[in-house]
Each structure stands twice: as structure tokens, then as C-alpha cells.
mmCIF file of C-alpha atoms in Angstrom:
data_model
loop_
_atom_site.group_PDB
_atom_site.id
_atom_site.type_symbol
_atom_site.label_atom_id
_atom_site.label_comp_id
_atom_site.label_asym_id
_atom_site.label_seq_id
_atom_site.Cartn_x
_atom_site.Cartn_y
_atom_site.Cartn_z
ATOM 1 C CA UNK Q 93 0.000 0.000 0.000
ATOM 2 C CA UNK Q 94 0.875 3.712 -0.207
ATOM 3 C CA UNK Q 95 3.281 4.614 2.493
ATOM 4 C CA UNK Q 96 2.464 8.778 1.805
ATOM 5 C CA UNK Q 97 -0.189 10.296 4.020
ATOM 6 C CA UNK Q 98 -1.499 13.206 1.999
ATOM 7 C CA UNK Q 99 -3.399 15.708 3.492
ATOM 8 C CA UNK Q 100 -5.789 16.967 2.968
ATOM 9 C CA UNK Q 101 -8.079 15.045 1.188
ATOM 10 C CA UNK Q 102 -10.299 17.777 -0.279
ATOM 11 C CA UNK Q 103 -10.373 22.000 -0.282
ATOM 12 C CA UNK Q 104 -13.076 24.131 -1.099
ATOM 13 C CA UNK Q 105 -11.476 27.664 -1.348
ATOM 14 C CA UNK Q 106 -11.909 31.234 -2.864
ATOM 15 C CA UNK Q 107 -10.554 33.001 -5.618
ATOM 16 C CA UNK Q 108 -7.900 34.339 -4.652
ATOM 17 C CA UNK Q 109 -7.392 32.622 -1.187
ATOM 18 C CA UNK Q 110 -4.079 30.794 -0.576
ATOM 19 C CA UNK Q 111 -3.944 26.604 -0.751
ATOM 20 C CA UNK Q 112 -1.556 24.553 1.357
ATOM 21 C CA UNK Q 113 -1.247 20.613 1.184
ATOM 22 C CA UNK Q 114 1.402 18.377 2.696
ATOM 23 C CA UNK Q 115 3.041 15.194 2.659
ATOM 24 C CA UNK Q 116 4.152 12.964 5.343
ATOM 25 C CA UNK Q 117 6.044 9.458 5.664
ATOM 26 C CA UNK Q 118 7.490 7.308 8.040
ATOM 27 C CA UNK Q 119 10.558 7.045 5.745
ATOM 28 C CA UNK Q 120 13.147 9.157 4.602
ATOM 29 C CA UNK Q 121 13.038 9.865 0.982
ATOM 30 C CA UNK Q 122 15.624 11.340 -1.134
ATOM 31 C CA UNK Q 123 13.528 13.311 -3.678
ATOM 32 C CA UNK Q 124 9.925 14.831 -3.528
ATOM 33 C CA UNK Q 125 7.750 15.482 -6.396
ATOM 34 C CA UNK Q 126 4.408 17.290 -6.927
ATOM 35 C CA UNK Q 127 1.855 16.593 -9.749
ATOM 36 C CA UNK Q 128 -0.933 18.208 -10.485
ATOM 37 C CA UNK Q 129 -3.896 15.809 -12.645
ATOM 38 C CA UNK Q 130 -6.809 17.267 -14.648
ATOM 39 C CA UNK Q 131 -9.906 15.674 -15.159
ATOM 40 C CA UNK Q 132 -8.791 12.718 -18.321
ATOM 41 C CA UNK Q 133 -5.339 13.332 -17.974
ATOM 42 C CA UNK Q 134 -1.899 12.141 -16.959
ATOM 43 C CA UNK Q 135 -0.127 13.994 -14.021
ATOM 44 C CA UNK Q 136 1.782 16.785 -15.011
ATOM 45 C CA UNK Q 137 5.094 17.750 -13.022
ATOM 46 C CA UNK Q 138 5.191 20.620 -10.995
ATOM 47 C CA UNK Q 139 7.944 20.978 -8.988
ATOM 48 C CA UNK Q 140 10.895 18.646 -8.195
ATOM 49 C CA UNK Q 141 13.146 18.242 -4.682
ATOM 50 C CA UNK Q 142 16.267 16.992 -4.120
ATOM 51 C CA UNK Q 143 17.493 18.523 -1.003
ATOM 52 C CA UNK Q 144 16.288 18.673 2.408
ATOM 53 C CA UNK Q 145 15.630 21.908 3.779
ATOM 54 C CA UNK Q 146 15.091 23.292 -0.089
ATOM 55 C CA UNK Q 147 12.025 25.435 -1.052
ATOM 56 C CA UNK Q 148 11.149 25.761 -4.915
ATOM 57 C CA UNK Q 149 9.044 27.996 -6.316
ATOM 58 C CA UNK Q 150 7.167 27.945 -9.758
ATOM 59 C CA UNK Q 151 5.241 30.981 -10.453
ATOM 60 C CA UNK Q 152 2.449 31.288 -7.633
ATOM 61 C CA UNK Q 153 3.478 27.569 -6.334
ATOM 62 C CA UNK Q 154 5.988 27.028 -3.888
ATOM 63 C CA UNK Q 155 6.944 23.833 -2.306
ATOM 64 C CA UNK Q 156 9.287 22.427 0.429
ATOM 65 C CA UNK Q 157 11.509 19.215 1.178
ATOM 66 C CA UNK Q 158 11.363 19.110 5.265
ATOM 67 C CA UNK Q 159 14.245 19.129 7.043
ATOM 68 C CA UNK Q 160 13.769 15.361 8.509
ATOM 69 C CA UNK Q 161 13.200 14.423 4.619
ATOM 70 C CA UNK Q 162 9.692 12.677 5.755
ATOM 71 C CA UNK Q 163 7.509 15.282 4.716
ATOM 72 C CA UNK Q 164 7.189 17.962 2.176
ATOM 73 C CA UNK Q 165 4.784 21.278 1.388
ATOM 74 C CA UNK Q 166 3.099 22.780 -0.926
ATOM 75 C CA UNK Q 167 1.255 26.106 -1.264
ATOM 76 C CA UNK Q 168 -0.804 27.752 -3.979
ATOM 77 C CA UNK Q 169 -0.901 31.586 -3.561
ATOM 78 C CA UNK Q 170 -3.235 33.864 -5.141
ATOM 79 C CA UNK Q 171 -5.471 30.397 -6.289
ATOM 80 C CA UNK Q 172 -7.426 31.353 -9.798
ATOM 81 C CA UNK Q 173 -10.155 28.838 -11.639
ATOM 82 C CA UNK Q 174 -7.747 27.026 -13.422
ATOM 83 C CA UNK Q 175 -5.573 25.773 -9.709
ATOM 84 C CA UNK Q 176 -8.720 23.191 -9.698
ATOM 85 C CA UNK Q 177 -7.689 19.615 -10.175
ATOM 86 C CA UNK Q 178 -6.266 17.070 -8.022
ATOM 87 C CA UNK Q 179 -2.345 17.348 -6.196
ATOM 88 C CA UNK Q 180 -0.509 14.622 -5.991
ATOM 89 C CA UNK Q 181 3.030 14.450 -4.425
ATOM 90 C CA UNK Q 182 5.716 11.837 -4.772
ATOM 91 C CA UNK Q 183 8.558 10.570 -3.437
ATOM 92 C CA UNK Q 184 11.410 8.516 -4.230
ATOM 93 C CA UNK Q 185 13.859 6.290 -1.578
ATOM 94 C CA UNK Q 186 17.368 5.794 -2.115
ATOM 95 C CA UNK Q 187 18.051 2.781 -3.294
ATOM 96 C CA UNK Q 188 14.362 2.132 -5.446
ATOM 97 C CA UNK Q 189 15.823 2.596 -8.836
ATOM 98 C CA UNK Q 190 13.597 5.261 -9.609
ATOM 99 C CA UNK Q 191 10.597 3.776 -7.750
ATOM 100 C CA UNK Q 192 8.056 6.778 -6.951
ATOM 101 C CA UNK Q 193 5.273 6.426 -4.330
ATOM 102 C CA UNK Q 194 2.597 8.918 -4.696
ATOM 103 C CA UNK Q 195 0.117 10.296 -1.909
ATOM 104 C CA UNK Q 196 -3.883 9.425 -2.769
ATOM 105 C CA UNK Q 197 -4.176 12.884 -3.645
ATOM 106 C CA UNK Q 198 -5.312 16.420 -2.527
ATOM 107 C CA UNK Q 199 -8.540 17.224 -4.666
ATOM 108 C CA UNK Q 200 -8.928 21.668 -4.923
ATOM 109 C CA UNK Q 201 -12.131 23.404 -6.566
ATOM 110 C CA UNK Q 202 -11.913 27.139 -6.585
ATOM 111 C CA UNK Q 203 -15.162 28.735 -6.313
ATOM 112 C CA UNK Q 204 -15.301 32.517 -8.070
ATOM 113 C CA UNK O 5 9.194 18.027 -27.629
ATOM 114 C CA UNK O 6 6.527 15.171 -28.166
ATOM 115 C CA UNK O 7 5.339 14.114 -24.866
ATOM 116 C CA UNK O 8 4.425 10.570 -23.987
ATOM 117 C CA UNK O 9 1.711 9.123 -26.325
ATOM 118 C CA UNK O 10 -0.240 6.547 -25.288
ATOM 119 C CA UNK O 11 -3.682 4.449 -27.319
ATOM 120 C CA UNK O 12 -5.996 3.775 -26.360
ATOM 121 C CA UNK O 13 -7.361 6.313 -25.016
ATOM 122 C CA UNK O 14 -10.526 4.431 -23.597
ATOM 123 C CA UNK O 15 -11.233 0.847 -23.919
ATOM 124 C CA UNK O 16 -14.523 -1.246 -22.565
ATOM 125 C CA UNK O 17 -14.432 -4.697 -22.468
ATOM 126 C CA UNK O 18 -15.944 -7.600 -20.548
ATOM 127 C CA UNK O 19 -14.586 -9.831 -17.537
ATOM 128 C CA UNK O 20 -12.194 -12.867 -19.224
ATOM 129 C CA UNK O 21 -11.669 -10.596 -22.383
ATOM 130 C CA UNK O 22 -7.980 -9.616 -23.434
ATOM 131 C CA UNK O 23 -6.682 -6.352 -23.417
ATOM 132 C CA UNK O 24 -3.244 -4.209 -24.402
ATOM 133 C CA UNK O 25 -2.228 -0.930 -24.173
ATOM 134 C CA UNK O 26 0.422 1.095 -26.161
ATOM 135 C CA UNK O 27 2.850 3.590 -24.844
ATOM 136 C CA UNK O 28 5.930 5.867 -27.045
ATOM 137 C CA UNK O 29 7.704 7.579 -24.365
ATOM 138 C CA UNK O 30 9.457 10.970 -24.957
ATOM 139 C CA UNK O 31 12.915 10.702 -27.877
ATOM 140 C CA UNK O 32 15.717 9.569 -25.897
ATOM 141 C CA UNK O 33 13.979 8.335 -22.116
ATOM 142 C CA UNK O 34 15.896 4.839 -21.470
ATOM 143 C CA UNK O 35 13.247 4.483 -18.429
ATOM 144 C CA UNK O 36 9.665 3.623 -18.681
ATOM 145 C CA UNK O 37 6.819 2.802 -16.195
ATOM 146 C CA UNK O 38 3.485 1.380 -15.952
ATOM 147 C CA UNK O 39 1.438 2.567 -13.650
ATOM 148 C CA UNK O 40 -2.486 2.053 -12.518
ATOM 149 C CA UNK O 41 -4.340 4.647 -10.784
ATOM 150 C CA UNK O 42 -7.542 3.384 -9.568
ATOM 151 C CA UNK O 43 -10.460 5.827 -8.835
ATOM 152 C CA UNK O 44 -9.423 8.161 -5.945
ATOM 153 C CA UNK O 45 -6.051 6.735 -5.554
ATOM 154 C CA UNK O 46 -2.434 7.692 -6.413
ATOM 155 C CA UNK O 47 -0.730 5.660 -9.210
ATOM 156 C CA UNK O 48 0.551 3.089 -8.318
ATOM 157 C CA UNK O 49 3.664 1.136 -10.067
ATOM 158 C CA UNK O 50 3.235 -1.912 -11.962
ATOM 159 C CA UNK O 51 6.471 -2.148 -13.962
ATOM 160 C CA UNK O 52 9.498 -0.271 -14.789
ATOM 161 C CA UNK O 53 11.933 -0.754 -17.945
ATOM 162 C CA UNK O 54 15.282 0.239 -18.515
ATOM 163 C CA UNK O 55 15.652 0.258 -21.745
ATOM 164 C CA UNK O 56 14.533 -3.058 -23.384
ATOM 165 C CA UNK O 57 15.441 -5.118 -19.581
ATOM 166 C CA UNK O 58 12.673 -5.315 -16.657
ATOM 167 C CA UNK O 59 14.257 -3.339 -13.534
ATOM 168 C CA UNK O 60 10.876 -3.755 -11.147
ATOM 169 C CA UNK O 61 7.619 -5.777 -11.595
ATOM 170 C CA UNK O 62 6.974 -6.573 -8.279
ATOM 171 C CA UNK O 63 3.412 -5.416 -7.710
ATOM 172 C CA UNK O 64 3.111 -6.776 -11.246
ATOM 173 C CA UNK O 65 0.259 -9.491 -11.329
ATOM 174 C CA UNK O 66 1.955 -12.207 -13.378
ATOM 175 C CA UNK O 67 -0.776 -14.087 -13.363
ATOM 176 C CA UNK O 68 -2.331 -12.025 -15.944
ATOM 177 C CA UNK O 69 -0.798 -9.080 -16.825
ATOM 178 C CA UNK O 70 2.183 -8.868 -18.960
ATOM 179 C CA UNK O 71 4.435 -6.236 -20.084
ATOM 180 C CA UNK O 72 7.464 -5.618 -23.009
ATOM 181 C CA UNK O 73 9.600 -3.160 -24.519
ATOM 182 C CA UNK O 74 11.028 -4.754 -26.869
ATOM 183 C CA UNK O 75 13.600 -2.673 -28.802
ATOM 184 C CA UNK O 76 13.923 -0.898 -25.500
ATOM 185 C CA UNK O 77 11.675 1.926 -27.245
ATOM 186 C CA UNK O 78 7.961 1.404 -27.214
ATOM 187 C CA UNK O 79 5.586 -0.495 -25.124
ATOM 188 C CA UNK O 80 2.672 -2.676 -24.489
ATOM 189 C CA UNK O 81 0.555 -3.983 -21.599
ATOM 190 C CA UNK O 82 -1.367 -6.815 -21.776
ATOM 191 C CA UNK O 83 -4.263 -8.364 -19.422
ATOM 192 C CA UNK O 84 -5.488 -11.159 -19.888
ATOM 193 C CA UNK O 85 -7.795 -12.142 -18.938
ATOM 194 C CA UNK O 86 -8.870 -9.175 -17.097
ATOM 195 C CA UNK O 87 -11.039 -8.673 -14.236
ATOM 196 C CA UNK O 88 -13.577 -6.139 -12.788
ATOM 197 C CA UNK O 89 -11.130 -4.745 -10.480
ATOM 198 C CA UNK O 90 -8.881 -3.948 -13.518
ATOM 199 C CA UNK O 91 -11.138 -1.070 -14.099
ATOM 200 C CA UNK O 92 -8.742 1.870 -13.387
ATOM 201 C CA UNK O 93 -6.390 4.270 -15.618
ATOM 202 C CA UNK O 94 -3.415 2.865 -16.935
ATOM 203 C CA UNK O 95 -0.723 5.803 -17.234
ATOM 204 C CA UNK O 96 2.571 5.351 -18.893
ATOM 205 C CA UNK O 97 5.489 7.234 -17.956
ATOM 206 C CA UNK O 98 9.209 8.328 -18.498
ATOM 207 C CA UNK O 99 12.512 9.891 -17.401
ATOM 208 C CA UNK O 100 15.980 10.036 -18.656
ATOM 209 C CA UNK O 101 16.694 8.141 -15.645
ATOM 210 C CA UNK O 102 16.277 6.748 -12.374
ATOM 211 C CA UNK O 103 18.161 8.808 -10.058
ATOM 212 C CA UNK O 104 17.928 12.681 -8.877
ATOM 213 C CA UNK O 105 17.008 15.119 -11.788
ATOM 214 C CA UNK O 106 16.734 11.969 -14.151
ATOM 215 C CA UNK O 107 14.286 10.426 -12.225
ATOM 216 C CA UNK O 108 11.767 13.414 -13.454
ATOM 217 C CA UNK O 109 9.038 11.138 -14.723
ATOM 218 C CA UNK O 110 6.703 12.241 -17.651
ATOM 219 C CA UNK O 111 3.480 11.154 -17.768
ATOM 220 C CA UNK O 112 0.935 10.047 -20.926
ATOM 221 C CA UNK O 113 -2.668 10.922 -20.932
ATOM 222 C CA UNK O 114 -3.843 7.585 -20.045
ATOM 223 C CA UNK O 115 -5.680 4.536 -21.160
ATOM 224 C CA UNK O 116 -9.200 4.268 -18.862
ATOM 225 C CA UNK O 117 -10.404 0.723 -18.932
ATOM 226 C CA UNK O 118 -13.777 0.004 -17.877
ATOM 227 C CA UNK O 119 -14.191 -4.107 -17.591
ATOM 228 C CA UNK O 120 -18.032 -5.263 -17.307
#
């Protein structure tokens, strides 16, 4: 089974508001990932970790790799319509070969 | 840059029927993945190629699904025969490689197979 706790499970937020979602493992893991999925689609890469204690940004989305590499962050500032879809982060151990285990997913609708 | 293609794009089919899926991954990605994301969940790995050899296909079910990349390029994914609880997407993925910024996996839109 999945061995990422994703939380949370759902947000119902304003235009405008700010999102934050996080990640959490009993494991260490050596990279973090986060993907955001529209409706029909594949996952599409957001922003990528490597280090612990780094923080990312990509336009209004900023994430972080925690300092006891078992957990990681990531906020949405400013949300707008098209921040709806479902956030998924990912993370890969040391010696998996590439192996990612993704969260179940943090589901965001933006209301206007 | 062509992303990851992947056909079908839907497929219905009935319990004991066969089934495959098609995957190109991106020019030049020597790693490939299988993955099945069931309603609600995460994906979740079902095989991963490095270049035309099989590096993981643990949560693989042998029994009935099969997998190749044969010129270590394309690939397919077979079921057979499936089963109701083979309904789920089946995403394809892939990265340069497997470790650090390599490991960046790119995903396909999907296959989403509905078995009655």
C-alpha cells in the first residue's frame, strides 16, 4: 500500500485565497515530487526536490523538502479557476531505482 | 518536444476478455513505467523498464498481466484475462533516468479501462 499520508483530502477555497497541502512518511526519501492531474489526464510535473531543507518555487506555487526528509509542502498563492484539479506528491527512496510512491491525492475546486 | 503518447485512449471490455495498451515515451527516455491509478487513488507502479530489460515488476500481477519493450523503445501492456477490479487508468510514464534530476518522470494521458 501507499506509504504517503497526503493531506488533505479535499479543499473548497476562494478566488484568490491561498492553498496549502502536505506530505508525510514514516521514511526518509531522497527526492519529492508534486503533480498536479486534470480531469482525463496524466499527471503533469510541478515541482521537483532533491534537497532537504530546499524550497522551490514555480510561479504562484511554492513547495518544500522538510528538514527530517519525511515530509514535504506545498502552497498555492493567489489560487485562480484554473488551480482546480487534483495534487498529488511523490517521493522517491534511495536505493528504489527510480521507484516513486505517490500520496492518494489532494482534490482543490476554486469557487469565483 | 513530443510528450508521452499513449492508445488507447478508452477501452470497454468484458470480464475474461484480453486487453493491451500502447505507450511511445518521450525521444531519448531509457526508463519507462506502468502505472495504474484506480479511482481516488495515487498511481501506483506496476512495472518499470530500462531500456529493453525489466528493472521492477513486483506489484506486477503475473498471473495475468504482462508487459514488453522490446527494442527498448515502445511499449505494451497486456491483461489477460482481465477482471472487474482492472477497471482503473493505466498511465505510462518516463525519465531520462532513475536517479535525482533523471528520475523526473513524464506522464501520458492515459488509457481508462472500464471491464463489465
Amino acid at each position: 500500500g501507499q506509504q504517503l499520508n497526503q493531506s488533505p483530502q479535499s479543499m473548497f477555497i476562494q478566488e484568490g485565497e491561498d492553498v496549502s497541502m502536505n506530505c508525510t512518511s514514516s521514511s526518509i526519501f531522497n527526492t519529492w515530487l508534486w503533480y498536479k492531474q486534470d480531469p482525463g489526464e496524466g499527471p503533469v510535473l510541478l515541482i521537483a526536490l532533491y534537497k532537504a531543507g530546499e524550497l522551490t518555487s514555480n510561479g504562484r506555487l511554492t513547495a518544500q523538502f522538510g528538514i527530517t526528509r519525511k515530509d514535504s509542502f506545498l502552497n498555492i498563492s493567489a489560487s485562480i479557476p484554473s488551480d482546480v484539479g487534483i495534487y498529488f506528491c511523490a517521493g522517491q527512496q534511495g536505493d528504489s531505482w527510480g521507484k516513486l510512491q505517490f500520496g492518494a491525492g489532494t482534490q482543490v475546486v476554486v469557487t469565483p | 518536444e513530443a510528450g508521452v503518447a499513449q492508445s488507447p485512449r478508452y477501452k470497454i471490455i468484458e470480464k475474461r476478455q484480453s486487453v493491451a495498451f500502447w505507450c511511445n515515451p518521450i525521444s531519448g527516455h531509457a526508463t519507462l513505467y506502468w502505472y495504474q491509478q484506480i479511482l481516488g487513488q495515487g498511481p501506483k507502479l506496476l512495472i518499470q523498464f530500462q531500456n529493453n530489460g525489466v528493472v521492477d515488476d513486483s506489484q506486477l500481477p503475473k498471473d495475468r498481466f504482462s508487459a514488453e519493450r522490446l527494442k527498448g523503445v515502445d511499449s505494451t501492456l497486456k491483461i489477460q484475462p482481465a477482471k472487474l477490479e482492472d477497471s482503473a487508468v493505466y498511465l505510462c510514464a518516463s525519465s531520462l533516468g532513475t536517479s535525482g534530476r533523471l528520475n523526473e518522470q513524464f506522464f501520458g494521458p492515459g488509457t481508462r479501462l472500464t471491464v463489465l
